[in-house]
XYZ file of C-alpha atoms in Angstrom:
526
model
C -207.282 100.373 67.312
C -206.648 100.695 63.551
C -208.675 103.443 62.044
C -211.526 102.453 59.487
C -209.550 104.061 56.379
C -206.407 102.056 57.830
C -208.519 99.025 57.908
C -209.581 99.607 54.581
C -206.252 99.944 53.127
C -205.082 96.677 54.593
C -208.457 95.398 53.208
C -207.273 96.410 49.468
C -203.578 95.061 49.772
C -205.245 91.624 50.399
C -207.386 91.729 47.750
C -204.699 92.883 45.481
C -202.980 89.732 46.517
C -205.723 87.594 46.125
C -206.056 88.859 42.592
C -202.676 88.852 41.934
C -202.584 85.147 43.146
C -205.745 84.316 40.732
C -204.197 85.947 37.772
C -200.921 84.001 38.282
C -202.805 80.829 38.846
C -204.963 81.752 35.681
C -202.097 82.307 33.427
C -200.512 78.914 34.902
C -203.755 76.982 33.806
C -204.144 79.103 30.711
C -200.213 77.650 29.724
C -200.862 74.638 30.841
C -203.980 73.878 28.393
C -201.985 75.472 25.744
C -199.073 72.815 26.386
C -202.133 70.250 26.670
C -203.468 71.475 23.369
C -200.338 72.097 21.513
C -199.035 68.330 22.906
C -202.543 66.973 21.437
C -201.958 68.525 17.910
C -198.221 67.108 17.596
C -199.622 63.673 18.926
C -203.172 63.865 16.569
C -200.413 65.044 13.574
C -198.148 62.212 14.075
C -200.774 59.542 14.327
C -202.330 61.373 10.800
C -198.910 60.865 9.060
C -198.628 57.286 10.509
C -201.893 56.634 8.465
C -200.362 58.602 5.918
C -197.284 56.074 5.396
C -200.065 53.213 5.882
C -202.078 54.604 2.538
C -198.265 54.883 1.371
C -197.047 51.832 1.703
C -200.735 50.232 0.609
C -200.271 52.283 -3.009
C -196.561 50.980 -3.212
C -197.222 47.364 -2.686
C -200.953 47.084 -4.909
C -199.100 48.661 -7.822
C -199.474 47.723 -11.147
C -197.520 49.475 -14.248
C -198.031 48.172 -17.284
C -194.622 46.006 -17.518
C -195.816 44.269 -14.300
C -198.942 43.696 -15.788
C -197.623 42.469 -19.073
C -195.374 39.851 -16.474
C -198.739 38.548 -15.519
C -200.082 38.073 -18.830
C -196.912 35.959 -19.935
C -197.659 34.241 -16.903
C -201.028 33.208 -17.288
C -200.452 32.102 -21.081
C -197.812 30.013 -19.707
C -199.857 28.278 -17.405
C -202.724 28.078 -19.530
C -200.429 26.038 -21.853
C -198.850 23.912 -19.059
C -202.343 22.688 -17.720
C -203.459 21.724 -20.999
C -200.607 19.630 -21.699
C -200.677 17.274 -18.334
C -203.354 16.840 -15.397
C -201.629 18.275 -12.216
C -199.425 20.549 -14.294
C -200.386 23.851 -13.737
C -202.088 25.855 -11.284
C -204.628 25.878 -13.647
C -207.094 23.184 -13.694
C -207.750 23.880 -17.839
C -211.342 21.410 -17.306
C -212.735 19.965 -20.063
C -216.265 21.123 -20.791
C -217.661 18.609 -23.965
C -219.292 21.847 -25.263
C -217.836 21.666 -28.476
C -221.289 22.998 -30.230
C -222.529 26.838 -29.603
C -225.358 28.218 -30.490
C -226.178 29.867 -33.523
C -229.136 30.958 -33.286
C -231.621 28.117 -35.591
C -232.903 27.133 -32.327
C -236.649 26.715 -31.253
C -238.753 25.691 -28.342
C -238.484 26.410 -24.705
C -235.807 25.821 -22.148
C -235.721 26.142 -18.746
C -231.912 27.630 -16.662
C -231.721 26.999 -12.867
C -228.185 28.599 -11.441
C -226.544 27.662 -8.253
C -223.975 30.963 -8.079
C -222.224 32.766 -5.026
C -224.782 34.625 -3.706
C -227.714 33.967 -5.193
C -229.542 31.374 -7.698
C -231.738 31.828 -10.557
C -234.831 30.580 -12.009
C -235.602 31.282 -15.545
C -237.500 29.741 -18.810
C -236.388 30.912 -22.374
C -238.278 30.554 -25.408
C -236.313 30.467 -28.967
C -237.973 31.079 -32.415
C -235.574 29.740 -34.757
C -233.698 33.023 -35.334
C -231.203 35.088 -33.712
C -234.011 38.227 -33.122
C -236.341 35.873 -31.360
C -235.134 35.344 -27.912
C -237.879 35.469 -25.134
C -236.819 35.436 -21.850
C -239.265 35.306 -19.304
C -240.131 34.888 -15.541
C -236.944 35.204 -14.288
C -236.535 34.852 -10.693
C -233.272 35.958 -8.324
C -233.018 34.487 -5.008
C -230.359 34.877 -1.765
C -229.046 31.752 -0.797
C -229.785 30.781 1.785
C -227.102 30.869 4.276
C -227.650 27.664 6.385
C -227.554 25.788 2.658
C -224.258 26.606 2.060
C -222.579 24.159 5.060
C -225.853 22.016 5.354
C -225.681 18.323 2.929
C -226.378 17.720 -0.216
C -229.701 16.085 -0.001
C -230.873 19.084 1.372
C -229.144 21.453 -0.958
C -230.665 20.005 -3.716
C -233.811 19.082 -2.789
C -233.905 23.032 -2.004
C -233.265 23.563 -5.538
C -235.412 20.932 -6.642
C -238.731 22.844 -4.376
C -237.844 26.353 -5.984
C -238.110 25.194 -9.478
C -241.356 23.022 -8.268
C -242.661 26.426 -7.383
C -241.537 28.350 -10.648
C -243.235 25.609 -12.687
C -246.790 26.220 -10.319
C -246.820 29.785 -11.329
C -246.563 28.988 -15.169
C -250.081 27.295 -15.050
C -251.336 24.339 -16.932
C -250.896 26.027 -20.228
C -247.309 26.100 -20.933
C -247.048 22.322 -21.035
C -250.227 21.166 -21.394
C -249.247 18.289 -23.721
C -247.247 16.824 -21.087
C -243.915 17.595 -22.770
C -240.359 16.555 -20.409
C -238.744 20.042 -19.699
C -235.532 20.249 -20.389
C -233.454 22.290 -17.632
C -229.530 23.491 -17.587
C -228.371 23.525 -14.761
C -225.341 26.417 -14.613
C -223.137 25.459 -11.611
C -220.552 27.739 -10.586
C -217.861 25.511 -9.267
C -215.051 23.407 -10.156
C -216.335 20.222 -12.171
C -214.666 17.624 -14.198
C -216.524 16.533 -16.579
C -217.463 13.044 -18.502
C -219.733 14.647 -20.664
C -221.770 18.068 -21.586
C -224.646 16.522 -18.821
C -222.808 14.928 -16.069
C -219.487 15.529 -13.970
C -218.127 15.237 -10.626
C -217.281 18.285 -7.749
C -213.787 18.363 -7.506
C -214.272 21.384 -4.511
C -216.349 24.353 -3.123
C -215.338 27.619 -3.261
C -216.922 30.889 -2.469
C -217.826 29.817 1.160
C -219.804 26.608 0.962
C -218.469 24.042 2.489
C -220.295 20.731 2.010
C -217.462 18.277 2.075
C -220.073 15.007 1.384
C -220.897 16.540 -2.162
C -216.646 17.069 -3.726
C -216.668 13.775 -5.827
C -220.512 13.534 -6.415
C -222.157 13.886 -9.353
C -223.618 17.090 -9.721
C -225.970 16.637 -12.458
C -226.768 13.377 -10.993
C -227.568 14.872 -7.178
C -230.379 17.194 -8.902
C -231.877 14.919 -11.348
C -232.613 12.929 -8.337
C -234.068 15.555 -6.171
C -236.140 16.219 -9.299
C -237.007 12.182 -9.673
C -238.031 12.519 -5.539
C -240.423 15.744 -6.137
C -242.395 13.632 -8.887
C -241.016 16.691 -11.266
C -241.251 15.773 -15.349
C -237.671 17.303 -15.978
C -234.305 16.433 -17.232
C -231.133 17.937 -16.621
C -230.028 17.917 -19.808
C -226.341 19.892 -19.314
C -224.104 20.642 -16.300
C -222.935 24.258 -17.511
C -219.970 26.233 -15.372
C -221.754 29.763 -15.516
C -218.500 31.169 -17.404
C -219.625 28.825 -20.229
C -223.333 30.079 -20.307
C -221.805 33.251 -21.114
C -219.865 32.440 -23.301
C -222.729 30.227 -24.978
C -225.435 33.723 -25.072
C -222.458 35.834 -25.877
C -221.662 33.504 -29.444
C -225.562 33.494 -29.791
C -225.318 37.238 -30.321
C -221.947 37.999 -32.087
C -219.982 34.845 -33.284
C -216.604 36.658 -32.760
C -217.168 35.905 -29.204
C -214.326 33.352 -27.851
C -213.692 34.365 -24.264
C -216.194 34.449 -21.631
C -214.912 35.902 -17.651
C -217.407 36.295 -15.093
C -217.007 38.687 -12.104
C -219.319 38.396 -9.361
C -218.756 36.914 -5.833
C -215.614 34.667 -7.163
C -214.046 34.255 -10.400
C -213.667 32.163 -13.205
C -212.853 32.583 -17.185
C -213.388 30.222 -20.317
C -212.664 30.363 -23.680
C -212.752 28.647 -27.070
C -209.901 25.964 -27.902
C -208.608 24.081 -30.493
C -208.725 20.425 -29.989
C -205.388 19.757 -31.173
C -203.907 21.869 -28.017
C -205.356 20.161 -25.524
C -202.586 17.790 -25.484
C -203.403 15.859 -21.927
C -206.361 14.813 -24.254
C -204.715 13.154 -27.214
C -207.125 11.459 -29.609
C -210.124 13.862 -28.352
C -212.277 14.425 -31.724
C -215.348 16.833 -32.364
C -216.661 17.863 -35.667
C -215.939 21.508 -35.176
C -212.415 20.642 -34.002
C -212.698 22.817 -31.002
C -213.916 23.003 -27.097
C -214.511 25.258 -24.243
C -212.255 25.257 -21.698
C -213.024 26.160 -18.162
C -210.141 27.141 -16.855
C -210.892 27.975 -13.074
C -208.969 30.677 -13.145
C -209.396 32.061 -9.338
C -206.639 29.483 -8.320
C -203.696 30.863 -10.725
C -200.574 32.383 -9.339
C -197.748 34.376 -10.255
C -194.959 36.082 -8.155
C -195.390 39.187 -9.959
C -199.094 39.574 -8.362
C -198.691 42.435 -6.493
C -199.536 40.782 -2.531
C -199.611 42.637 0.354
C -199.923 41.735 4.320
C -203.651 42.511 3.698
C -203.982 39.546 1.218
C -201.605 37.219 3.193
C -203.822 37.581 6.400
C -206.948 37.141 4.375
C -205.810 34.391 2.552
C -204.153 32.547 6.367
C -207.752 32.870 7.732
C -209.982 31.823 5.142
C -211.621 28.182 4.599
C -209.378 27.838 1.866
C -205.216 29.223 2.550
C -203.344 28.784 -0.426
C -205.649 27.958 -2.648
C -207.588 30.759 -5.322
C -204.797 33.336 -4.806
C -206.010 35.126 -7.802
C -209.489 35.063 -7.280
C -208.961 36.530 -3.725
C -207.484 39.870 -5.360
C -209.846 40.147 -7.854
C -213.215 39.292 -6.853
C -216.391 40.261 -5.101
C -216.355 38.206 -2.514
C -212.818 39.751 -1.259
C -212.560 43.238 -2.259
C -214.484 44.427 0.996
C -212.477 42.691 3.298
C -209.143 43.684 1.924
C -210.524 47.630 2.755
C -211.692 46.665 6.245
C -208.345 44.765 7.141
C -206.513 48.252 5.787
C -209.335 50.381 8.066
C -208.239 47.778 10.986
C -205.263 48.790 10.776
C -205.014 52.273 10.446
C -207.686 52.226 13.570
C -204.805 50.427 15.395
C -201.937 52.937 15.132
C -204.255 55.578 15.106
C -208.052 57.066 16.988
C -209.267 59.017 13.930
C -211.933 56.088 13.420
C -212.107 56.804 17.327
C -211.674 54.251 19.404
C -210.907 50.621 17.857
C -213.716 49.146 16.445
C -214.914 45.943 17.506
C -217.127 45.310 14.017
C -213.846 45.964 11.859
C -212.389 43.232 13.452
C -215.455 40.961 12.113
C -214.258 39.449 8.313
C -216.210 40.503 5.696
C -218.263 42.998 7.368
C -218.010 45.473 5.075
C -219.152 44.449 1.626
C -217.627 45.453 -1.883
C -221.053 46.524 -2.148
C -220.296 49.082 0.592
C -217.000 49.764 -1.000
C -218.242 50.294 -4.278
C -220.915 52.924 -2.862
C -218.635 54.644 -0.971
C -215.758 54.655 -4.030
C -218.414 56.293 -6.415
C -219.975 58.450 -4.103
C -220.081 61.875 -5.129
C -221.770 64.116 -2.920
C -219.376 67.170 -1.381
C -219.218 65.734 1.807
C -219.272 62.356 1.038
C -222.806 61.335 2.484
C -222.638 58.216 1.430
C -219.119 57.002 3.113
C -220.605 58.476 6.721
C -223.916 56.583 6.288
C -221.824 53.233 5.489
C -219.583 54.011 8.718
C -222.473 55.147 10.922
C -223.960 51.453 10.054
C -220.893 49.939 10.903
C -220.982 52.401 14.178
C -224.402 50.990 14.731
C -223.850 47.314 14.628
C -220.960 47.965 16.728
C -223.422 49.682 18.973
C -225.638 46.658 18.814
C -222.696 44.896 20.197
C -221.834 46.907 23.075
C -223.413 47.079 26.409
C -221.874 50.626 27.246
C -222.891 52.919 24.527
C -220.411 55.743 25.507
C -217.495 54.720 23.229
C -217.407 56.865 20.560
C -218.814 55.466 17.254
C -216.322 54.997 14.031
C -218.683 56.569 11.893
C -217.869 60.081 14.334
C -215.273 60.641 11.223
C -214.425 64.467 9.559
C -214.239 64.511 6.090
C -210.532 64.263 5.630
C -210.944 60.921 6.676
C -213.974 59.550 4.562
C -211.441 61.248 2.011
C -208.953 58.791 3.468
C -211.847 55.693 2.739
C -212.716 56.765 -0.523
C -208.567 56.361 -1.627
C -208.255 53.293 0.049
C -211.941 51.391 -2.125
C -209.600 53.126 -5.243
C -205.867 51.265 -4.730
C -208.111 48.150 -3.612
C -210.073 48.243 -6.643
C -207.644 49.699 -8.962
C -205.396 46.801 -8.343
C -208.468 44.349 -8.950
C -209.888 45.996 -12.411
C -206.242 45.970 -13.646
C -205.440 42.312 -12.703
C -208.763 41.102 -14.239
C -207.530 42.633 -17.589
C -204.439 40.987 -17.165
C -206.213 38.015 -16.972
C -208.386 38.310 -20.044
C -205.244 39.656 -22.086
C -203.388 36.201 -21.051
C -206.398 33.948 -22.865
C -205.638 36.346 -25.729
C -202.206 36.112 -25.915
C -202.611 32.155 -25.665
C -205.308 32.002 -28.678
C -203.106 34.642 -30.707
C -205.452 37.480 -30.718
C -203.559 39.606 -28.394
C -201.157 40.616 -31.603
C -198.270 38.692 -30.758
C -199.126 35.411 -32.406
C -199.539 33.398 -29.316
C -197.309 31.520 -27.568
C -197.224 28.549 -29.473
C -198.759 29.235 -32.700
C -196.025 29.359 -35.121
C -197.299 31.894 -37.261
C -195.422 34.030 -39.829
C -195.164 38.047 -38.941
C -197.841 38.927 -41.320
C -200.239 36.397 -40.020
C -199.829 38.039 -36.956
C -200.572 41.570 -38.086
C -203.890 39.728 -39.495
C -205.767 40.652 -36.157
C -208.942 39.222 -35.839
C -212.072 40.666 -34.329
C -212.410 39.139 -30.805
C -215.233 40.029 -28.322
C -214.901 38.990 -25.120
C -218.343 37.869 -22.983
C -217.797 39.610 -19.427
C -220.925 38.978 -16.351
C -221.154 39.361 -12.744
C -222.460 41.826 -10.430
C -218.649 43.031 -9.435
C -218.411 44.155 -13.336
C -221.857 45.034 -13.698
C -222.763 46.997 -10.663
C -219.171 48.393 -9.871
C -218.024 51.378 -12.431
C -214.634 51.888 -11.038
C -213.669 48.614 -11.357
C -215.233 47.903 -14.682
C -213.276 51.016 -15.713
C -210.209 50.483 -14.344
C -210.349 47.068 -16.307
C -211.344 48.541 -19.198
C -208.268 51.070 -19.395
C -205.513 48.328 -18.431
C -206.737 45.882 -21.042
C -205.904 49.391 -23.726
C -202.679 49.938 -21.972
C -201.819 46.195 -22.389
C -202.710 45.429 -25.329
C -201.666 49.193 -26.854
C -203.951 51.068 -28.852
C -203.774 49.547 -32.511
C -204.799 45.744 -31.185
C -207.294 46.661 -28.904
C -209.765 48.400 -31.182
C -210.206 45.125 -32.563
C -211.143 43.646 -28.968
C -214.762 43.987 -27.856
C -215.617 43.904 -24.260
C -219.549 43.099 -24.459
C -221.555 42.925 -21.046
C -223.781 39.777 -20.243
C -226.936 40.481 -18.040
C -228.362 37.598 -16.902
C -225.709 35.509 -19.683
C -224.578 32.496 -17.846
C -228.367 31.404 -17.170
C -229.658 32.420 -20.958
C -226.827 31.027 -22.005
C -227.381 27.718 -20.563
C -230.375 27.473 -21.509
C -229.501 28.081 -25.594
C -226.921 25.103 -24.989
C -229.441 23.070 -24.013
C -231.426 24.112 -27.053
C -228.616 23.936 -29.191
C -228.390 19.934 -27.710
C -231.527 19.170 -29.747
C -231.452 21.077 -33.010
């Protein structure tokens, strides 16, 4: 019978074992978390640098030195020229307008501006005293659209419009027309119109998401006046006015110098100020100033030196309108956000640091240029403002899910809203640039861009004769978004090089394209 200090030494070799046999098995799991850890870290490094060459190849392909730019701007005067010589002939539609009158500021009485844009429409009334200092604007009123409008019909469209401005004339009271006076209305309609005259004209299509296919070949003027006529309303439509025109109209009101007129808001679309005698598809057209605005619809022009990438090809194949508004699609509001979710999508896809794929990014136009612009500008150290924008996306995604244990993509560090915040600037970059591009192609065409235009024929020291030219720019894009107003800004120096452009005035229209309306109207019966 063993002894009790032999049983006790037997006792210790097994627990020495035991340990020994813990420690080894320790050591095993301790490598083998290390080999997990270390195999996460090459895997989470690779996938970063994948994303890496996505933000790569993204910068290469949006962009835009100043030769490329200067490319576009031949480009545009080109086709500028081509669609005013034949209908059909450019990419350009180059519409007639039959504003061949601004005002100047002798107007008097009161006006009334209803606007069918984008996003929203407004109701205003403006009240003119005869000189340039004396311009009243009151009881304005901004409304959404309202969504179901936008593929309802036209009867109810307009009889919508017709029961707003019923309502803005209620709130006036009996005062403000007590003599029984006919109002006299603009109505600023931001789509594509060919025009018979300044007060009537036909759709020729939507754009910027409605999709009423009854109303393309109506006329437009004709479709409200009616809904007016049905409400028992004492008003007359006196113009049909493309909103770039309004601006343009408010913007000569103020400065005279003013011969361009680009709005950027949810689409896009420029006018400007032409001579007669070039609008050759029109031969024998006479007016007594011996010139006419020109809508040009810009949104649909096209060059191959746009910078395009997969992002705008795929946006562009899904849309309600492929291969049609090229430009507009790369430069305006409507778009921008989409482009940086479709970039987002796809960096989610080759990579988890959004965590797991999100369902919402793969909704179009989920994430606003609104968004985009918030979290572009945003400059609080940790970028607040870019995790509160993902969390919402994390939180409609949420909304979406019945298992809430995916992890959310707004679960982001800060090296990644980092990676966000660069993507809103090549997006937007590339927009603000283009969009000067644009406007330095109408100035190239009408010879104030310092080369003479393309067709002008003028000696060399004509051309160093640079005139003042200020250019009438609106829209929430440019108004609300700095970076892209800046970015616009810049390019349209770098273009147009430092001597010309001090002569070129970029002058901001709040609220233009309805004022501005409303003045033509005036300017109608002075």
């Amino acid at each position: 019978v063993p002894s009790t200090v032999e049983r006790r030494e037997e006792g210790s070799v097994v627990m020495g074992k035991v340990a020994v046999a813990f420690a080894a098995a320790a050591v095993l799991v301790s490598c083998s978390v290390a080999a997990v850890m270390v195999g996460r870290r090459i895997k989470s490094r690779a996938k970063w640098r994948a994303v890496v060459e996505i933000l790569k190849e993204l910068e290469e392909a949006c962009d835009t030195p100043v030769g490329r730019l200067r490319q576009v701007v031949d480009a545009m005067a080109v086709e500028m020229h081509a669609g005013l010589a034949s209908e059909g002939g450019s990419k350009l539609k180059m519409l007639l307008t039959f504003v061949h009158h601004l005002p100047n500021g002798t107007e008097k009485g009161t006006y009334y501006a209803l606007h069918l844009g984008g996003t929203y429409f407004r109701i205003l009334r403006v009240h003119l005293g005869g000189e340039r200092s004396y311009l009243d604007v009151q009881d304005v009123e901004r409304h959404p659209i309202p969504s179901h409008l936008m593929d309802s019909t036209s009867e109810v469209l307009f009889n919508f419009l017709a029961f707003s401005m019923e309502r803005f004339i209620e709130k006036e009271g009996k005062e403000s027309n007590s003599q029984g006076v006919k109002r006299e209305l603009a109505f600023t309609f931001s789509f594509p119109v060919k025009h018979s005259s300044i007060s009537s004209g036909v759709l020729i299509k939507w754009t910027k998401g409605f999709e009423i296919s009854e109303m393309v070949g109506k006329d437009v003027a004709e479709c409200l006046q009616g809904a007016m006529n049905r409400r028992g309303l004492d008003i007359h439509v006196a113009a049909l006015v493309n909103d770039t025109v309004g601006a343009l109209s408010l913007g000569y009101y103020h400065d005279p110098d003013t011969v361009v007129a680009v709005v950027f808001g949810t689409g896009s679309n420029a006018c400007y100020l032409e001579r007669t005698d070039a609008i050759i598809k029109s031969q024998g057209l006479l007016t007594t100033s011996g010139s006419m605005v020109v809508n040009m619809e810009w949104g649909n022009f096209w060059s191959s030196h746009l910078p395009r990438t997969s992002y705008d090809i795929d946006l562009d194949a899904e849309s309600s309108n492929p291969n049609d508004m090229g430009f507009e699609k790369m430069i305006a509001g409507l778009y921008l956000g989409d482009i940086v979710r479709r970039v987002i999508r796809h960096m989610s896809q080759v990579s988890d640091i959004f965590g797991p794929t999100s369902s919402m990014l793969s909704e179009p136009y989920v994430l606003r240029t609104n968004s985009v612009s918030a979290m572009h500008e945003d400059d609080t150290p940790e970028l607040q403002q870019v995790a509160r924008i993902l969390k919402d996306l994390g939180k409609l995604e949420e909304a979406s899910l019945t298992c809430e244990m995916n992890k959310q993509v707004s679960d982001v560090p800060l090296k990644v809203r980092k990676l966000v915040v660069k993507i809103c600037d090549v997006v937007t970059r590339r927009a603000g640039r283009l969009a000067a591009a644009g406007i330095a192609g109408i100035l190239k065409k009408v010879g104030r861009d310092g080369s003479g235009g393309i067709t002008s024929g003028r000696s060399r020291s004509e051309m160093r004769m640079q005139k003042r030219t200020v250019v009438a720019v609106e829209g929430g894009l440019y108004m609300n978004y700095t970076m892209f107003r800046e970015y616009m800004e810049e390019a349209l120096v770098e273009i147009l090089g430092e001597e010309v452009s001090q002569y070129v005035v970029v002058k901001a229209m709040e609220d233009g394209s309805s004022i501005g309306s409303a003045l033509l109207v005036a300017s109608l019966q002075s």
